[in-house]
mmCIF file of C-alpha atoms in Angstrom:
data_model
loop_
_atom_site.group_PDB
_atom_site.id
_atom_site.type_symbol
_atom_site.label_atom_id
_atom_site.label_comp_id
_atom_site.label_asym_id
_atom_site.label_seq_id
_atom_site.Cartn_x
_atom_site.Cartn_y
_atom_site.Cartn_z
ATOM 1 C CA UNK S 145 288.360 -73.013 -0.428
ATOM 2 C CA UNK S 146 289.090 -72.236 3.500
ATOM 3 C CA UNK S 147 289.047 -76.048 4.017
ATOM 4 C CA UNK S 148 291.028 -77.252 1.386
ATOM 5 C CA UNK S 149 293.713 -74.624 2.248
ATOM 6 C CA UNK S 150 293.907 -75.969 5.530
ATOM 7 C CA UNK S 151 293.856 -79.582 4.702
ATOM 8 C CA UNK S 152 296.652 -78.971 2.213
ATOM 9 C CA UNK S 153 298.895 -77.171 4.895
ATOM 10 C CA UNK S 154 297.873 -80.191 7.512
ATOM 11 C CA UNK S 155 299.496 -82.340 4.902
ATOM 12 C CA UNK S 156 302.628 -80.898 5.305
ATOM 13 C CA UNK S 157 302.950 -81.951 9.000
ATOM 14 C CA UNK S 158 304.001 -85.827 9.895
ATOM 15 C CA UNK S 159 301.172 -87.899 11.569
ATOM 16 C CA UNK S 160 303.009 -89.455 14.127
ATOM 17 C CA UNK S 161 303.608 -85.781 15.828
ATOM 18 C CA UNK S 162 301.320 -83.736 18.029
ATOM 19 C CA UNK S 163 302.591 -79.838 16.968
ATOM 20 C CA UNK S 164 300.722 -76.299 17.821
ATOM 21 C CA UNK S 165 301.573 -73.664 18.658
ATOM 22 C CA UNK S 166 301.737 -70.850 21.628
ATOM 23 C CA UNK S 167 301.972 -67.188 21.771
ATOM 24 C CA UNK S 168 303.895 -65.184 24.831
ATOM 25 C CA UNK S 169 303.641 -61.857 26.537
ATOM 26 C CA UNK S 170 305.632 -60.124 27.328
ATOM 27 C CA UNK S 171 308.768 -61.690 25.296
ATOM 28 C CA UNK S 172 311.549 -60.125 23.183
ATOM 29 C CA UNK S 173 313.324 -62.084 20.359
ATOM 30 C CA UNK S 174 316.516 -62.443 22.422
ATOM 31 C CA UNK S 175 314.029 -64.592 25.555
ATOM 32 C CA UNK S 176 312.519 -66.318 22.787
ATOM 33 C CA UNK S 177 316.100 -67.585 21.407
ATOM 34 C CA UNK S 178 317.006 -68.405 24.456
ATOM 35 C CA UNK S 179 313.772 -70.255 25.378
ATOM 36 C CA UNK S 180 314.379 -72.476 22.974
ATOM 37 C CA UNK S 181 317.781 -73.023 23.697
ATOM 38 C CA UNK S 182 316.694 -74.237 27.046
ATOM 39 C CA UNK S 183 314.062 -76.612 25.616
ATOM 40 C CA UNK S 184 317.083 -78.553 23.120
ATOM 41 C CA UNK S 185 318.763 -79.353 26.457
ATOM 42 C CA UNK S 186 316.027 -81.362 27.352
ATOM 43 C CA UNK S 187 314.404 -82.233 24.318
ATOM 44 C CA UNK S 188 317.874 -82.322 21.572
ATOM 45 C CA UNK S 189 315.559 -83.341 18.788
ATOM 46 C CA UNK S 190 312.756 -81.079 19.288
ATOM 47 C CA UNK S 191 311.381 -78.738 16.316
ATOM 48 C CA UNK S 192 310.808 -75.203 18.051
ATOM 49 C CA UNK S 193 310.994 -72.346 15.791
ATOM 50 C CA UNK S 194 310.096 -68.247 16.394
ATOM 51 C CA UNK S 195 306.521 -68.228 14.226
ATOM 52 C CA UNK S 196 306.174 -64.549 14.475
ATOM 53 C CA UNK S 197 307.499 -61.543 15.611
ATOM 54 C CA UNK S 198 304.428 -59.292 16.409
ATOM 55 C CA UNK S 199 305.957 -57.128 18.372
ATOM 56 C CA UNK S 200 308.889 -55.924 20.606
ATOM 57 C CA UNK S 201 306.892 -57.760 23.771
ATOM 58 C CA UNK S 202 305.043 -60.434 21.423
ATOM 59 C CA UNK S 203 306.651 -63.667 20.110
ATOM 60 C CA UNK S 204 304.701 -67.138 19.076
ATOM 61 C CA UNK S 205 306.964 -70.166 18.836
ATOM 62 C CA UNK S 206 305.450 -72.975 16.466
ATOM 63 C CA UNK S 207 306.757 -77.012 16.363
ATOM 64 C CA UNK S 208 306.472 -79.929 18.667
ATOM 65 C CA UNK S 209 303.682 -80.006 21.007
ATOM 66 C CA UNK S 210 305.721 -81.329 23.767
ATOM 67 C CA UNK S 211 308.535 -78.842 23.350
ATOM 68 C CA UNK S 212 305.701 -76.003 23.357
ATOM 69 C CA UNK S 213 304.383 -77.406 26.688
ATOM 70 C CA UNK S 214 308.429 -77.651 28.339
ATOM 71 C CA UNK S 215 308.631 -74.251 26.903
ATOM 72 C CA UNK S 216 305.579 -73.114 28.968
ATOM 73 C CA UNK S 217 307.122 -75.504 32.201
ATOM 74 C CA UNK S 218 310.859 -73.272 31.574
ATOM 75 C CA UNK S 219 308.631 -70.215 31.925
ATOM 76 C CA UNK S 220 307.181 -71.236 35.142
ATOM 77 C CA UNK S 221 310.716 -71.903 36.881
ATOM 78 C CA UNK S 222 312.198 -68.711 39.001
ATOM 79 C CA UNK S 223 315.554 -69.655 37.442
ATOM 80 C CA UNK S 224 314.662 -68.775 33.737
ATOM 81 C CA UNK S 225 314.181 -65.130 34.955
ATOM 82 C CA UNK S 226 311.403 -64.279 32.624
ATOM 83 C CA UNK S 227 307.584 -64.211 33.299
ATOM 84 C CA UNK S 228 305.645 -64.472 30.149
ATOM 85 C CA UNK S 229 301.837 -65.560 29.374
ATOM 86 C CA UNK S 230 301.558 -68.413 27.377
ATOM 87 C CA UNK S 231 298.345 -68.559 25.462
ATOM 88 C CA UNK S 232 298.054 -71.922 23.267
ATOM 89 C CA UNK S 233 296.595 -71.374 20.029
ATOM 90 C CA UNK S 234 293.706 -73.264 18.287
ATOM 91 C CA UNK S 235 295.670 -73.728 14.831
ATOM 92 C CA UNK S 236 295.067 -76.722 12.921
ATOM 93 C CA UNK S 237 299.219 -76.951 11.760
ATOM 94 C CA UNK S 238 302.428 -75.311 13.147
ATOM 95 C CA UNK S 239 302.636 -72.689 10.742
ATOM 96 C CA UNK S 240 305.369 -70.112 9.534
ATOM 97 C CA UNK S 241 307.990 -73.532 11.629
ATOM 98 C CA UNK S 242 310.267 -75.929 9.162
ATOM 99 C CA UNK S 243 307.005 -78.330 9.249
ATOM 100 C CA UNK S 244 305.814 -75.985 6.314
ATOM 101 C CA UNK S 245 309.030 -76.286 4.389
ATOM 102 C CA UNK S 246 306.888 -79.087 1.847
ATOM 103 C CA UNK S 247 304.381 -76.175 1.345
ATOM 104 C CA UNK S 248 307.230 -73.712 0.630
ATOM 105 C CA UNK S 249 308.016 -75.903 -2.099
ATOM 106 C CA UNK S 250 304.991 -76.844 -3.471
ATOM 107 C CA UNK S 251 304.060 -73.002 -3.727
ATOM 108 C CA UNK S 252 307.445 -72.428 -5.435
ATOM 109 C CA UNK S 253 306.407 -74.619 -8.091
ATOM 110 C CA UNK S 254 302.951 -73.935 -8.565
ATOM 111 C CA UNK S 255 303.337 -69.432 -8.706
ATOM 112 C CA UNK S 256 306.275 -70.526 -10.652
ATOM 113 C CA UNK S 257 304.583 -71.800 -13.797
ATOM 114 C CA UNK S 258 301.679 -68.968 -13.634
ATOM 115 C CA UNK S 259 301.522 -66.071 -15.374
ATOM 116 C CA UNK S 260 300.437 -63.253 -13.151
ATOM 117 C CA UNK S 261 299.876 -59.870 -13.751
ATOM 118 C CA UNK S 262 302.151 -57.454 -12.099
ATOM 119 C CA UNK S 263 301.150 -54.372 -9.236
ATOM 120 C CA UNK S 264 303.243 -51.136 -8.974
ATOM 121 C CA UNK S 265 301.234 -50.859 -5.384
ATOM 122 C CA UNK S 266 303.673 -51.232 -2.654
ATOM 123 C CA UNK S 267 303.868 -54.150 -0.086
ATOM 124 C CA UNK S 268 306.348 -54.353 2.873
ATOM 125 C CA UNK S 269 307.276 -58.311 3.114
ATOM 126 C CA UNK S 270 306.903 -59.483 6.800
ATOM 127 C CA UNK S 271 310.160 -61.565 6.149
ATOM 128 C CA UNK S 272 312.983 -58.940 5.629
ATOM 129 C CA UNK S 273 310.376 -56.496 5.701
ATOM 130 C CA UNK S 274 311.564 -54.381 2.499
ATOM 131 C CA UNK S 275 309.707 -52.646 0.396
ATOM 132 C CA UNK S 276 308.225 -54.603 -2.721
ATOM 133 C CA UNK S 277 306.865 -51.821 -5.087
ATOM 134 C CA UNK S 278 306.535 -54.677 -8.231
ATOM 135 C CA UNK S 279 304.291 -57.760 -6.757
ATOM 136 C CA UNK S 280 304.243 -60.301 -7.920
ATOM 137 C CA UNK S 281 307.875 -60.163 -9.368
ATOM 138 C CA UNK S 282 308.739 -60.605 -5.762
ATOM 139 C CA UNK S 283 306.545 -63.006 -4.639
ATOM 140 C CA UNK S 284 308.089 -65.988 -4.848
ATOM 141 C CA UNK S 285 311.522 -64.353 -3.225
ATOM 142 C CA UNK S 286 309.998 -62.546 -0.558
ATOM 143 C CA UNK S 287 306.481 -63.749 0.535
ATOM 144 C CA UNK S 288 306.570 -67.646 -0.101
ATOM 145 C CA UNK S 289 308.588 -68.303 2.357
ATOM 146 C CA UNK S 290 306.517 -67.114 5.375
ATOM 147 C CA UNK S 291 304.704 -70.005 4.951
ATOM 148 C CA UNK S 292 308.046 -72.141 6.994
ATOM 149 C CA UNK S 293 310.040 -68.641 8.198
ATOM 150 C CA UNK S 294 309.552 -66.371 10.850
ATOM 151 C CA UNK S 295 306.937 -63.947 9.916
ATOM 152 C CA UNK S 296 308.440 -60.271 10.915
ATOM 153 C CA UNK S 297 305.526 -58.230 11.665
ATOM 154 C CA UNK S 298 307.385 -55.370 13.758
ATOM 155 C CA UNK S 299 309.875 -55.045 11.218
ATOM 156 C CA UNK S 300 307.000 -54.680 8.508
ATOM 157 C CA UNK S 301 304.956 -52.180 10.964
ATOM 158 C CA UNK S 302 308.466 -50.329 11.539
ATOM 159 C CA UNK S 303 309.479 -49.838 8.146
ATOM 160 C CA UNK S 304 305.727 -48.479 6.759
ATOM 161 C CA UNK S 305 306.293 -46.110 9.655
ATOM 162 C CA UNK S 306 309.650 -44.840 8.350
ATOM 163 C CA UNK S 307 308.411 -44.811 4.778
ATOM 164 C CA UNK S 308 305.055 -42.613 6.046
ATOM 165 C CA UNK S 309 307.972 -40.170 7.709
ATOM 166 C CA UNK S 310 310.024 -40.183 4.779
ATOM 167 C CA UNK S 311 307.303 -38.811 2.612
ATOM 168 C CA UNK S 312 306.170 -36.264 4.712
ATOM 169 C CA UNK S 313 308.420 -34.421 7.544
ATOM 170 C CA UNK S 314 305.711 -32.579 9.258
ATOM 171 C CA UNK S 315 303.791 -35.845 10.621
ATOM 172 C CA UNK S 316 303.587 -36.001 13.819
ATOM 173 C CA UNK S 317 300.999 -37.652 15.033
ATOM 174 C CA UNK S 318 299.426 -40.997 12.812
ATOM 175 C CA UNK S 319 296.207 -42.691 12.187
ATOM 176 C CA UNK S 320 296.789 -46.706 11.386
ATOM 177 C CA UNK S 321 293.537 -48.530 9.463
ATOM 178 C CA UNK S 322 293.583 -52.028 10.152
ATOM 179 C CA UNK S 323 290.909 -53.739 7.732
ATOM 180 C CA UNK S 324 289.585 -57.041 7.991
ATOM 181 C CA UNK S 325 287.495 -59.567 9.948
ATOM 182 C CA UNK S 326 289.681 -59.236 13.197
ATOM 183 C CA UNK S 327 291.637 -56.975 14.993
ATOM 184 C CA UNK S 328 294.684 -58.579 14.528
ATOM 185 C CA UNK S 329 297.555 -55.975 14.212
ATOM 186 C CA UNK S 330 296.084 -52.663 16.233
ATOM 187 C CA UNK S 331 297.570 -54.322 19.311
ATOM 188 C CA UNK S 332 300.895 -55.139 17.216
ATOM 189 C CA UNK S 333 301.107 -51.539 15.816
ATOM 190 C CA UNK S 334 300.233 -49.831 19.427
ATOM 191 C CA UNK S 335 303.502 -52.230 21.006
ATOM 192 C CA UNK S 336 305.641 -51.717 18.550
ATOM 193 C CA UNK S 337 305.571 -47.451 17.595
ATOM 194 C CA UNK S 338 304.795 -44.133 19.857
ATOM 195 C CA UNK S 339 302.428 -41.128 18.863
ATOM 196 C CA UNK S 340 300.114 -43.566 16.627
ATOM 197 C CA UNK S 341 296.712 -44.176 16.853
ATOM 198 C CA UNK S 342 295.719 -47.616 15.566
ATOM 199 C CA UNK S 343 292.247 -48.302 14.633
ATOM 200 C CA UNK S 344 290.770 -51.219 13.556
ATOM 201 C CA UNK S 345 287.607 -51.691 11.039
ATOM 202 C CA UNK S 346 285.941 -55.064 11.254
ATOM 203 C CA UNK S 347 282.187 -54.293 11.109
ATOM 204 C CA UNK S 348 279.755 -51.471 10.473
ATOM 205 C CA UNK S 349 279.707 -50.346 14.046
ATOM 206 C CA UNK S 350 283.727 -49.800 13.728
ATOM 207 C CA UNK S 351 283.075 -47.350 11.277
ATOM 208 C CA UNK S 352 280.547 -45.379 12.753
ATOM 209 C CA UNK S 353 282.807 -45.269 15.756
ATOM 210 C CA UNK S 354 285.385 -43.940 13.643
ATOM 211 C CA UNK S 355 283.467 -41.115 12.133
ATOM 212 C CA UNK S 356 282.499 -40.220 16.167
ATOM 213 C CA UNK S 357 286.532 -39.752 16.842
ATOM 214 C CA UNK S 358 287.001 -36.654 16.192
ATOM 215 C CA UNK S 359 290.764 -36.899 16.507
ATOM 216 C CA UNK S 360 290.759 -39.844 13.866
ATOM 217 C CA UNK S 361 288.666 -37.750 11.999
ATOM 218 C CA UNK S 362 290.513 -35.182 11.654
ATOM 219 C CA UNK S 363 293.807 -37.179 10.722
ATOM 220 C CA UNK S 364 292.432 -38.397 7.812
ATOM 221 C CA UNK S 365 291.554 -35.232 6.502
ATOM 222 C CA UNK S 366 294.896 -34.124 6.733
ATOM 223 C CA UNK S 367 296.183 -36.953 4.827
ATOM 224 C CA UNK S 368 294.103 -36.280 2.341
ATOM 225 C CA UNK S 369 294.672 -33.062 1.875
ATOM 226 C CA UNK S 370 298.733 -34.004 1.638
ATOM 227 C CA UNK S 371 297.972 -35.655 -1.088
#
């Protein structure tokens, strides 16, 4: 299933161009914009656009290979006036860029004509990041189009913080629970907020390192007792 997933989001991506793309640290949104700015001086034609926002210091561009690799040059130059690591990623398309726009539609049409049942549980959309409380009535609106749009993951990590203060007043300190093969967001959630303790849970071992913390520990018993 993996493979034909990615074959069918390769297909979305012309043969005759290289793409990839590149994450950078430290970078706002407003160096990123501007980054890219820089590169359609040189390279008018180029397809460059902001992949993800993972954080207030963490932005990956996704598009043409050779704008990704000017990009990087820009970065090296004194002039630009921003030092940022670029770290090239090993993706097999230039995901959440205008590449994926065939995808986008193809999804459309496909959740379109199924009948799905509906979830009162809430998701935050990383693409306005709002708060979707019926999924999949949503779906198609606000989660189909991360597949060619900038995927907002400090907005969505932002707004579940707000919503967790909303509910209670008295919080001030918070345990985050990252589960899932990788530890993918901790680092996100750690840039992005103060006074919150991400942790991730990948493997056995993560949880018996959890139940050692006695700090963590002792978070999520007050939770549940809030409840």
């Amino acid at each position: 299933m993996k493979h034909e997933r990615g074959m069918f989001m390769q297909s979305a991506t012309p043969k005759d161009r290289k793409t990839g793309m590149v994450s950078f640290f430290p970078m706002n949104f407003t160096q990123a914009k501007a980054l890219i700015t820089e590169v359609h001086k040189e390279i008018p034609e180029a397809i460059l656009d902001i992949a993800c926002l993972n954080s207030p210091k963490n932005i990956v561009l996704s598009g043409d290979a050779d704008a990704l690799e000017y990009a990087i040059q820009i970065l090296a130059t004194p002039e630009f006036g921003v030092k940022s690591k670029a770290i090239r990623l090993d993706v097999s398309a230039p995901f959440h860029s205008r590449y994926m726009q065939t995808t986008h539609s193809i999804l459309t049409k496909n959740l379109s004509a199924m009948k799905m049942r509906g979830s009162t549980a809430p998701v935050i959309s990383g693409l306005n990041h709002t708060l979707q409380r019926q999924v999949p009535d949503h779906l198609i609106e606000n989660f189909v189009p991360l597949t060619s749009d900038t995927v907002n993951f400090m907005g969505a990590i932002e707004q579940a913080n707000n919503i967790l203060h909303t509910q209670s007043q008295t919080i001030e300190k918070a345990l985050w629970l990252e589960i899932g093969p990788k530890p993918t967001l901790s680092s996100f959630v750690s840039q992005t907020l103060d006074g919150v303790t991400p942790l991730s849970l990948c493997s056995a071992k993560d949880i018996r390192d959890l139940l050692k913390n006695k700090e963590a520990v002792s978070l999520l018993i007050g939770a549940n007792k809030s409840k």
